Coordinates of C-alpha atoms in Angstrom, one line a residue:
X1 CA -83.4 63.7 -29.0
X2 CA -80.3 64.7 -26.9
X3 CA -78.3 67.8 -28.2
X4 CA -75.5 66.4 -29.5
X5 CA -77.9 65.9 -32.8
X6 CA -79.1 69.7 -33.0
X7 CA -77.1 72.1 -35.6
X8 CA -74.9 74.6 -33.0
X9 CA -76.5 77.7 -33.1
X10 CA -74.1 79.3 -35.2
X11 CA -75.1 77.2 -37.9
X12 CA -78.3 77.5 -37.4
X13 CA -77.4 81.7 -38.0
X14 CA -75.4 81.4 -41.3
X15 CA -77.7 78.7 -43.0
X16 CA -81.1 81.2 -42.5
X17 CA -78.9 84.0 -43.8
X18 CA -78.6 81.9 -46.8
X19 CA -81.8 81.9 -47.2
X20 CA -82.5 85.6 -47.6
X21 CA -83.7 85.3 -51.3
X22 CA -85.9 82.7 -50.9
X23 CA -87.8 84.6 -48.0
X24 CA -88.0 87.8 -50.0
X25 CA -89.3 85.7 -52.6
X26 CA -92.0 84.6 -50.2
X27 CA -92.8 87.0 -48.8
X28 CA -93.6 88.7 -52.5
X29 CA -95.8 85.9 -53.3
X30 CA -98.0 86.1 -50.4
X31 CA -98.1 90.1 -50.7
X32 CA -99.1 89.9 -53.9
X33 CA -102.2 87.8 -53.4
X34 CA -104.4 90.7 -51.2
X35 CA -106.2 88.8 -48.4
X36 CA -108.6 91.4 -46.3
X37 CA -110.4 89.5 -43.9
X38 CA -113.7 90.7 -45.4
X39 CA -113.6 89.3 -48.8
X40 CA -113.5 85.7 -47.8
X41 CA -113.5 84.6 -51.4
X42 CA -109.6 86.4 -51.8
X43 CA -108.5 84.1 -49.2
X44 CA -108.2 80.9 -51.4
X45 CA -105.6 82.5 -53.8
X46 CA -103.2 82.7 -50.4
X47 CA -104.0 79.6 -48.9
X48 CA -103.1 77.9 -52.2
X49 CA -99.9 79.3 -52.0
X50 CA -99.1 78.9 -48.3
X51 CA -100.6 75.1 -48.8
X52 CA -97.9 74.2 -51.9
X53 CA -95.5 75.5 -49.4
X54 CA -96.1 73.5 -47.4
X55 CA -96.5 70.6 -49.1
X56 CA -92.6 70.9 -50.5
X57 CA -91.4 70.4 -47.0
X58 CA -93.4 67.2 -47.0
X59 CA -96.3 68.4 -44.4
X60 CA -99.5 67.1 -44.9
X61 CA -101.9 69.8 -45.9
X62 CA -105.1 70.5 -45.0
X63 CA -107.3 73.1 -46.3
X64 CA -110.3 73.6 -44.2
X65 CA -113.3 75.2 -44.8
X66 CA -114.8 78.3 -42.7
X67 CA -118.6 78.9 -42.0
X68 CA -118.0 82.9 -42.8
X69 CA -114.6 83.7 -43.0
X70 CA -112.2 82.2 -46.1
X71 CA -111.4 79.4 -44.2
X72 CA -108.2 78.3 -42.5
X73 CA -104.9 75.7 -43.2
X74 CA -103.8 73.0 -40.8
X75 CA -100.1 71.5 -42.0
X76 CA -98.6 68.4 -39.9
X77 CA -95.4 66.4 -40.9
X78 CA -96.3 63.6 -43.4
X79 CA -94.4 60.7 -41.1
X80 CA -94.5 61.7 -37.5
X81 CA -95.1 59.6 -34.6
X82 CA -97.9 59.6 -33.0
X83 CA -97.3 59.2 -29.4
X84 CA -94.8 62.1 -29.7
X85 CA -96.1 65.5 -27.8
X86 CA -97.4 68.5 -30.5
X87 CA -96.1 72.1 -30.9
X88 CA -98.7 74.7 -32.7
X89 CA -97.3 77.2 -34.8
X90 CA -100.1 79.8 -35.2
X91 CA -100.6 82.4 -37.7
X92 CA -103.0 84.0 -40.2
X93 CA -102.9 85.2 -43.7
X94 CA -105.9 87.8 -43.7
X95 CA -104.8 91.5 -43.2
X96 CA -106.9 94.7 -42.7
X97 CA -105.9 96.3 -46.0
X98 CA -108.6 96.3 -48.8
X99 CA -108.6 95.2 -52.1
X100 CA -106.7 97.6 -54.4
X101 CA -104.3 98.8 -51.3
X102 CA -100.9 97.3 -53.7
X103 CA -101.7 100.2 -56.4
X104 CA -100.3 102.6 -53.3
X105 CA -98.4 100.3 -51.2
X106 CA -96.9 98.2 -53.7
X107 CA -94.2 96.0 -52.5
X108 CA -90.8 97.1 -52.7
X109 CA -87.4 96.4 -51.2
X110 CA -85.0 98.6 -50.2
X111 CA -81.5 97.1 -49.1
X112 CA -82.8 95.7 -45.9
X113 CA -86.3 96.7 -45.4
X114 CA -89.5 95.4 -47.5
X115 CA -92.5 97.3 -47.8
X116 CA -95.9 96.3 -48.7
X117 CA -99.7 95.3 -46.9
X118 CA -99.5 93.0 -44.4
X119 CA -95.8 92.2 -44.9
X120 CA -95.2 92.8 -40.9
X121 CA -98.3 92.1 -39.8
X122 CA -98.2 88.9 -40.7
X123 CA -96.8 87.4 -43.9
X124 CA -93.8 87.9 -42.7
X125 CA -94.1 85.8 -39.7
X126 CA -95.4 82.7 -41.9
X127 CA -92.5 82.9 -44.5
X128 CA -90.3 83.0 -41.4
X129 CA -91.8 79.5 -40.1
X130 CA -91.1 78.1 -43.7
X131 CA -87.5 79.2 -43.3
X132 CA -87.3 77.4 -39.5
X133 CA -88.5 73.8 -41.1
X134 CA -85.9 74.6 -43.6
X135 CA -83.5 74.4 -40.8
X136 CA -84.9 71.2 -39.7
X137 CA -84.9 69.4 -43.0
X138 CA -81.4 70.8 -43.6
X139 CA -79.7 69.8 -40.8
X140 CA -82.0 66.5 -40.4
X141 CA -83.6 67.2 -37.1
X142 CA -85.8 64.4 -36.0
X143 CA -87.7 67.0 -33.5
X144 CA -88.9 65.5 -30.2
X145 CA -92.3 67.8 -29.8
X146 CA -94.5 67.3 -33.4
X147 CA -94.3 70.9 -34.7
X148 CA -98.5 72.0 -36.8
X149 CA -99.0 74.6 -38.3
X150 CA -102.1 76.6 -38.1
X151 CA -103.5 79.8 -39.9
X152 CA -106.4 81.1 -39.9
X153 CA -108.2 84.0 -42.2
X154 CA -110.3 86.2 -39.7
X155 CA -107.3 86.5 -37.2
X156 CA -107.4 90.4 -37.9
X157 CA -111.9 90.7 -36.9
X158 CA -112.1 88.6 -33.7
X159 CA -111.1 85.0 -35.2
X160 CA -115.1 84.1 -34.9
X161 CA -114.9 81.1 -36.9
X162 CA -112.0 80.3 -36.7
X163 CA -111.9 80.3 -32.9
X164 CA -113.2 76.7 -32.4
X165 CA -110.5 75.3 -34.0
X166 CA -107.9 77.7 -31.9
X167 CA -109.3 76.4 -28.5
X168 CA -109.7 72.6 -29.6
X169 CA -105.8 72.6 -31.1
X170 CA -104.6 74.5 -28.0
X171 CA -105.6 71.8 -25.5
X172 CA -103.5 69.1 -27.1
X173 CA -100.4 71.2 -27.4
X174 CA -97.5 71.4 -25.4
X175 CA -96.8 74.7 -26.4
X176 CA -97.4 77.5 -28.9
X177 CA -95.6 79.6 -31.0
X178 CA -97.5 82.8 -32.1
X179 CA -96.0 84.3 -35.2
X180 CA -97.5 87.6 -34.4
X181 CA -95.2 90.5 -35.5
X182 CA -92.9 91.7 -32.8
X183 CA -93.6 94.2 -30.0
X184 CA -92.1 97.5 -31.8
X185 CA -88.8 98.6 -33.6
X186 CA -86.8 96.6 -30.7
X187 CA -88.2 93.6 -31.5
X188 CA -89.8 92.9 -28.0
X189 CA -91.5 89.7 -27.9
X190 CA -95.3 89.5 -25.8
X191 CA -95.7 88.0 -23.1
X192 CA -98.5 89.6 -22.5
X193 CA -101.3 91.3 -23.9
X194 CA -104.8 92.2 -22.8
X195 CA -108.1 90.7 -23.3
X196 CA -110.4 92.8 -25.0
X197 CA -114.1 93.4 -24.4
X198 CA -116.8 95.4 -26.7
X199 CA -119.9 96.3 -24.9
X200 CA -123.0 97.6 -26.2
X201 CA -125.9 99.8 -23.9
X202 CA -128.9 101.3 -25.4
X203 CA -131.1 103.0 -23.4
X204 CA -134.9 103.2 -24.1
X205 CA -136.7 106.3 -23.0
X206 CA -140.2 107.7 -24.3
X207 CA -140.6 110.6 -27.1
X208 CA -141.9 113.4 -26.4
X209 CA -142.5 117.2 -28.1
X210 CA -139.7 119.4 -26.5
X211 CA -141.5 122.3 -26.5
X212 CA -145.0 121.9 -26.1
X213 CA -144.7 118.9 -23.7
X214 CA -140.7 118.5 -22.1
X215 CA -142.3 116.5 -19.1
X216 CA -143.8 113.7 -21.0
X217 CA -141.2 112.3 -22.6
X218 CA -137.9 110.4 -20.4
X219 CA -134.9 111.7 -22.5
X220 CA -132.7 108.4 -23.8
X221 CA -129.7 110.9 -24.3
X222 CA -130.1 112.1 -21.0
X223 CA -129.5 109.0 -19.6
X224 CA -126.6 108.1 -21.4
X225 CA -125.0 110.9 -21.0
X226 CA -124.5 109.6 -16.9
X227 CA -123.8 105.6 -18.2
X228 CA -120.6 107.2 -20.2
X229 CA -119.5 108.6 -17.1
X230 CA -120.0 105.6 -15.1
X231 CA -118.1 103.6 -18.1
X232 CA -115.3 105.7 -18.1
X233 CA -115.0 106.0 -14.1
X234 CA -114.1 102.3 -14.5
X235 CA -110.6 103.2 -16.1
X236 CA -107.6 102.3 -13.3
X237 CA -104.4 102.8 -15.5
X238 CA -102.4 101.2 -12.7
X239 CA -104.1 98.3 -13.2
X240 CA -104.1 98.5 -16.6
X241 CA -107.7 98.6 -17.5
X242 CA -109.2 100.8 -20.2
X243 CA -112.7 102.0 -21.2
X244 CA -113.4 103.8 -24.2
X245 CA -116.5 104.6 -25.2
X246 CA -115.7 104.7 -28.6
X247 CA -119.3 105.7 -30.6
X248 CA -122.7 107.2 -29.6
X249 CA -125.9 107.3 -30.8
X250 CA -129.1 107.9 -30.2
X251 CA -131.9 110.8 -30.6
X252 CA -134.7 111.8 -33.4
X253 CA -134.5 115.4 -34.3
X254 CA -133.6 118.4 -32.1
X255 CA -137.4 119.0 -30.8
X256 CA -138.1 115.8 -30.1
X257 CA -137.0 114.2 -26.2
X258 CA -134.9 111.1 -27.4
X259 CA -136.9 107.8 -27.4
X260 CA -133.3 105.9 -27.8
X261 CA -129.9 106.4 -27.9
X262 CA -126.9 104.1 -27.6
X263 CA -123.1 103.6 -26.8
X264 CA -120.6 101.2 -27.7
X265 CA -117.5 100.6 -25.4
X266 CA -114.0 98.8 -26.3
X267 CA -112.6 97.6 -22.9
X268 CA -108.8 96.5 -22.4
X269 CA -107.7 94.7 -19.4
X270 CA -104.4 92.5 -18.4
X271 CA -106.3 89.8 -15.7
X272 CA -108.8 87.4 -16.3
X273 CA -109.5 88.5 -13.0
X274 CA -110.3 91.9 -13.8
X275 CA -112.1 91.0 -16.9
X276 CA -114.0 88.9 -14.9
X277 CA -114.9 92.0 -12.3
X278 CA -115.1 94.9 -15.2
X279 CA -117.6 92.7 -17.2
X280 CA -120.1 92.8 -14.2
X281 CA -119.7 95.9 -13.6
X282 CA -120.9 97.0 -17.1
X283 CA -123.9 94.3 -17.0
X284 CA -125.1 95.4 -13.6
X285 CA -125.3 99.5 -14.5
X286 CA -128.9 100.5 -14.0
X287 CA -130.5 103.6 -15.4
X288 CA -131.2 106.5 -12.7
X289 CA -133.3 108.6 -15.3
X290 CA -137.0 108.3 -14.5
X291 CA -138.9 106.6 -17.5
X292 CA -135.6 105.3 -19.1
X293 CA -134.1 101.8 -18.9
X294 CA -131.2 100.0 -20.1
X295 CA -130.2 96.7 -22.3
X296 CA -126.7 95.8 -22.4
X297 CA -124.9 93.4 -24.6
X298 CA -121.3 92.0 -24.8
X299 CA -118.3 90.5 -23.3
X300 CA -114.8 89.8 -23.8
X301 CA -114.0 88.3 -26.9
X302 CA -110.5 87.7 -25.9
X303 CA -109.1 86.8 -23.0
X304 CA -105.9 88.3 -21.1
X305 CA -102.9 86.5 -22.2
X306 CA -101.0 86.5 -18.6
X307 CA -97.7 85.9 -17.8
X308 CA -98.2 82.4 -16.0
X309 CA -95.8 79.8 -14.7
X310 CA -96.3 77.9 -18.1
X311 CA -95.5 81.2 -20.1
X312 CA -92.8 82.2 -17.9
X313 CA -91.4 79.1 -18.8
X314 CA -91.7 79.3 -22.4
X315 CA -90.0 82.8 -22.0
X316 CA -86.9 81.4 -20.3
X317 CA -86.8 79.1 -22.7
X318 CA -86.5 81.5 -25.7
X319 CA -84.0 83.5 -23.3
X320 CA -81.2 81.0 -23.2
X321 CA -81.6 80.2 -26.9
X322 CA -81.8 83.3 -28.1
X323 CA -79.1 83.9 -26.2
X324 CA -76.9 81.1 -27.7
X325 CA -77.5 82.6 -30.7
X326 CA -76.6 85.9 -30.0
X327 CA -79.8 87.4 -29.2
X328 CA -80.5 89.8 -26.1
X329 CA -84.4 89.1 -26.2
X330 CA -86.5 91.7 -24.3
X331 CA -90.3 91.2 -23.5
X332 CA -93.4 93.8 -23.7
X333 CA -97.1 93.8 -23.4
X334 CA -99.2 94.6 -26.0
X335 CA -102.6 96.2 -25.9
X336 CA -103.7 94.7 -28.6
X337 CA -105.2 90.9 -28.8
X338 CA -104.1 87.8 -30.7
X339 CA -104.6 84.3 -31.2
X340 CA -102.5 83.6 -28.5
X341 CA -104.8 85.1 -25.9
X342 CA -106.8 82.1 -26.7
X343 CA -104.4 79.5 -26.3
X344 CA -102.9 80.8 -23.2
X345 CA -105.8 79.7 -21.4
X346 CA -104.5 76.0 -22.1
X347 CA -100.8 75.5 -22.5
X348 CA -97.5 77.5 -22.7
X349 CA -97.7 80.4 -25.4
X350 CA -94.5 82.6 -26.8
X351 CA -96.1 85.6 -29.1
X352 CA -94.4 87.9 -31.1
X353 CA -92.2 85.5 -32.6
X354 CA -92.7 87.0 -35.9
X355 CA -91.4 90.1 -38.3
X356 CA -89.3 93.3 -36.8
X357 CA -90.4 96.4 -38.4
X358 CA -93.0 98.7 -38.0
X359 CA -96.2 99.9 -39.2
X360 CA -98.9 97.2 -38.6
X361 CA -102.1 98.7 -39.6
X362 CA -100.3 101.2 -41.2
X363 CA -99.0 103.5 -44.4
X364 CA -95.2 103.0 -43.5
X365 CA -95.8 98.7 -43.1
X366 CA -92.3 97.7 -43.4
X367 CA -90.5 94.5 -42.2
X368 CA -86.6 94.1 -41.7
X369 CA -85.0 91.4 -43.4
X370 CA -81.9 90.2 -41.6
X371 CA -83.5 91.0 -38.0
X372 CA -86.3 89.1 -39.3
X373 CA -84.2 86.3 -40.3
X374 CA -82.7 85.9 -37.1
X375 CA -86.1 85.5 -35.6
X376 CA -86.6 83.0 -37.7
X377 CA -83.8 81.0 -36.7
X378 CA -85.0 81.1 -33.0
X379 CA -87.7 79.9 -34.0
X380 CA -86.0 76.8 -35.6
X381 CA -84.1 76.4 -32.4
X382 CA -87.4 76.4 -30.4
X383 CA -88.9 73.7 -32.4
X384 CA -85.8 71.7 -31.5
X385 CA -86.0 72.1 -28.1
X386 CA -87.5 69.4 -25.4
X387 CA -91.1 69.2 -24.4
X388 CA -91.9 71.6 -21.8
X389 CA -92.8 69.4 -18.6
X390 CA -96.2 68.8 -18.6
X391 CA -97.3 70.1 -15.0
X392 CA -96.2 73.6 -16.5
X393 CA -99.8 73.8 -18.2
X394 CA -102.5 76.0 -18.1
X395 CA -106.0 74.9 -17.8
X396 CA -108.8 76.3 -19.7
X397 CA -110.2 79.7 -17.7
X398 CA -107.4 78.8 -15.2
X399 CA -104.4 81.3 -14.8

């Protein structure tokens, strides 16, 4: 495709502002169908509605379904050619807020802002891709990367089932667009964000009365009191690493030396390298309590999404188009983890492509619509754009 036969950027701008109707009413549709990611049951209402979506822009649907979360929605063009490269959009439609939530937070628009759960983080971002193949069957793009669509329902507790799927459509992509919300109020996209770790230690000691007999028992809180100072001498802020031991545990009843206690650490780092060196750390601690020992448990579930060659190239990319369409784009990391940490590991990956506003996780969820719209109309642009070259790629567990 050479670029005589894409829309100019300024018509890709005043078509999406067209369109701003259609996205509210969207957007309201999916909002009102609450999708926590713990009631995996209220994720088929949602999926039905993102699937007929879909569907109208002539993408064949697939509904597929999980082993413990709601399951998850792959979309590809109806007639597409085979031998063309692919381009994952990646999303999910479960949020954190709980059945019931809408009685508070109802959803509401107020001139240019929408409030409601999950609206930013990340309805938003999937009514936005719907709005992009818009611009594509509008202005009769014939695309040269094969754009699918991917969203899963337990984005928002660690993607464990859906994660397979993540990793096995990562390695055939070219590149992927993650339609996280943005990085704050400026609408900083993230190209980076850390991996994230959760570690368990319990320590195992013996029980003795703490009167009568204080010397025959090997106090379990004792001992944990020196691992949490051990686990929280790992922080380095320079380097961007962060260990919290978040909740502790442990002990019987106050005259009785503790038989047991544990702790349970969330870890943040921005390397694989230093999630690599961190981890060890943790696993190798050994008690220094006489009659105590330790078990530890855990890992990274997510892994740092870096700013690599491949990634730095997907950036630039989204630079000069955004710039075309009058867009000064600015980047961020996030501590947070996404979807995208995964598929950095394999090919080129742009995240925070999705909603400006504020709020994720929060009372005061809000998205805005016209900055909103505008990201949706980069998107479109990026979908139009060449195939990244193919030596730009990332190799699973390779930076």
């Amino acid at each position: 495709m050479d670029g005589s036969s894409r829309p100019a950027a300024r018509e890709v701008l005043d078509y999406v502002q067209t369109r701003r109707d259609d996205f509210i009413d969207l957007l309201k549709r999916m909002t009102l169908e609450e999708s926590p990611s713990v009631v995996p049951e209220a994720q088929h209402e949602i999926r039905a509605v993102i699937a007929a979506e879909f569907t109208r822009r002539d993408m064949r649907v697939r509904p597929v379904a999980g082993r413990t979360s709601g399951g998850m929605l792959l979309a590809a063009p109806a007639a597409r050619q085979r031998k063309r490269p692919l381009q994952l959009v990646l999303g999910h439609y479960d949020t954190v807020w709980p059945i019931g939530t809408l009685e508070r937070m109802p959803f509401e628009v107020d001139g240019d802002c929408v409030r409601g759960p999950g609206v930013y983080d990340m309805k938003g971002g999937i009514a936005q891709t719907l709005i992009a193949l818009d611009v594509l069957r509008r202005f009769e793009v014939e695309v040269s990367v094969t754009p699918v669509f991917f969203a899963n329902s337990d984005e928002e507790i660690g993607s464990r089932d859906s994660g397979r799927w993540i990793h096995r459509l990562a390695r055939s992509m070219n590149r992927v667009f993650v339609l996280e919300p943005s990085l704050g109020q400026a609408g900083r996209l993230k190209t980076a964000r850390k991996g994230i770790g959760r570690f368990t230690v319990v320590v195992e000691g013996k029980a003795a009365h703490a009167g009568l007999d204080p010397g025959g028992g090997a106090s379990a809180i004792l001992e944990l009191s020196h691992v949490i100072q051990q686990l929280f001498a790992l922080n380095d802020h320079e380097r961007g690493i962060t260990v919290n031991v978040g909740t502790i545990d442990g002990g019987l009843r106050p005259n009785v030396v503790a038989p047991e206690s544990r702790a349970v650490a969330d870890v943040r780092v921005e390397t694989l390298a230093d999630a690599v060196r961190v981890e060890q750390s943790i696993l190798k601690l050994q008690s220094t309590t006489p009659g105590t020992r330790l078990a530890i448990e855990g890992g990274f579930g997510r892994p740092a999404l870096e700013r690599t060659p491949a990634n730095r190239k997907l950036w630039d990319l989204a630079v000069d188009l955004g710039r075309e369409l009058g867009m000064d784009l600015k980047q961020g990391l996030a501590g947070g983890g996404s979807d995208g940490n995964t598929t950095s590991l394999y090919t080129a990956t742009l995240d925070g492509l999705g909603a400006i506003g504020d709020g994720a996780h929060a009372p005061h969820e809000h998205l805005l619509i016209g900055p909103s719209l505008e990201r949706a109309a980069l998107l479109a642009t990026l979908l139009m754009a060449d195939p990244l070259e193919m030596e730009e790629r990332q190799r699973a567990g390779v930076a």
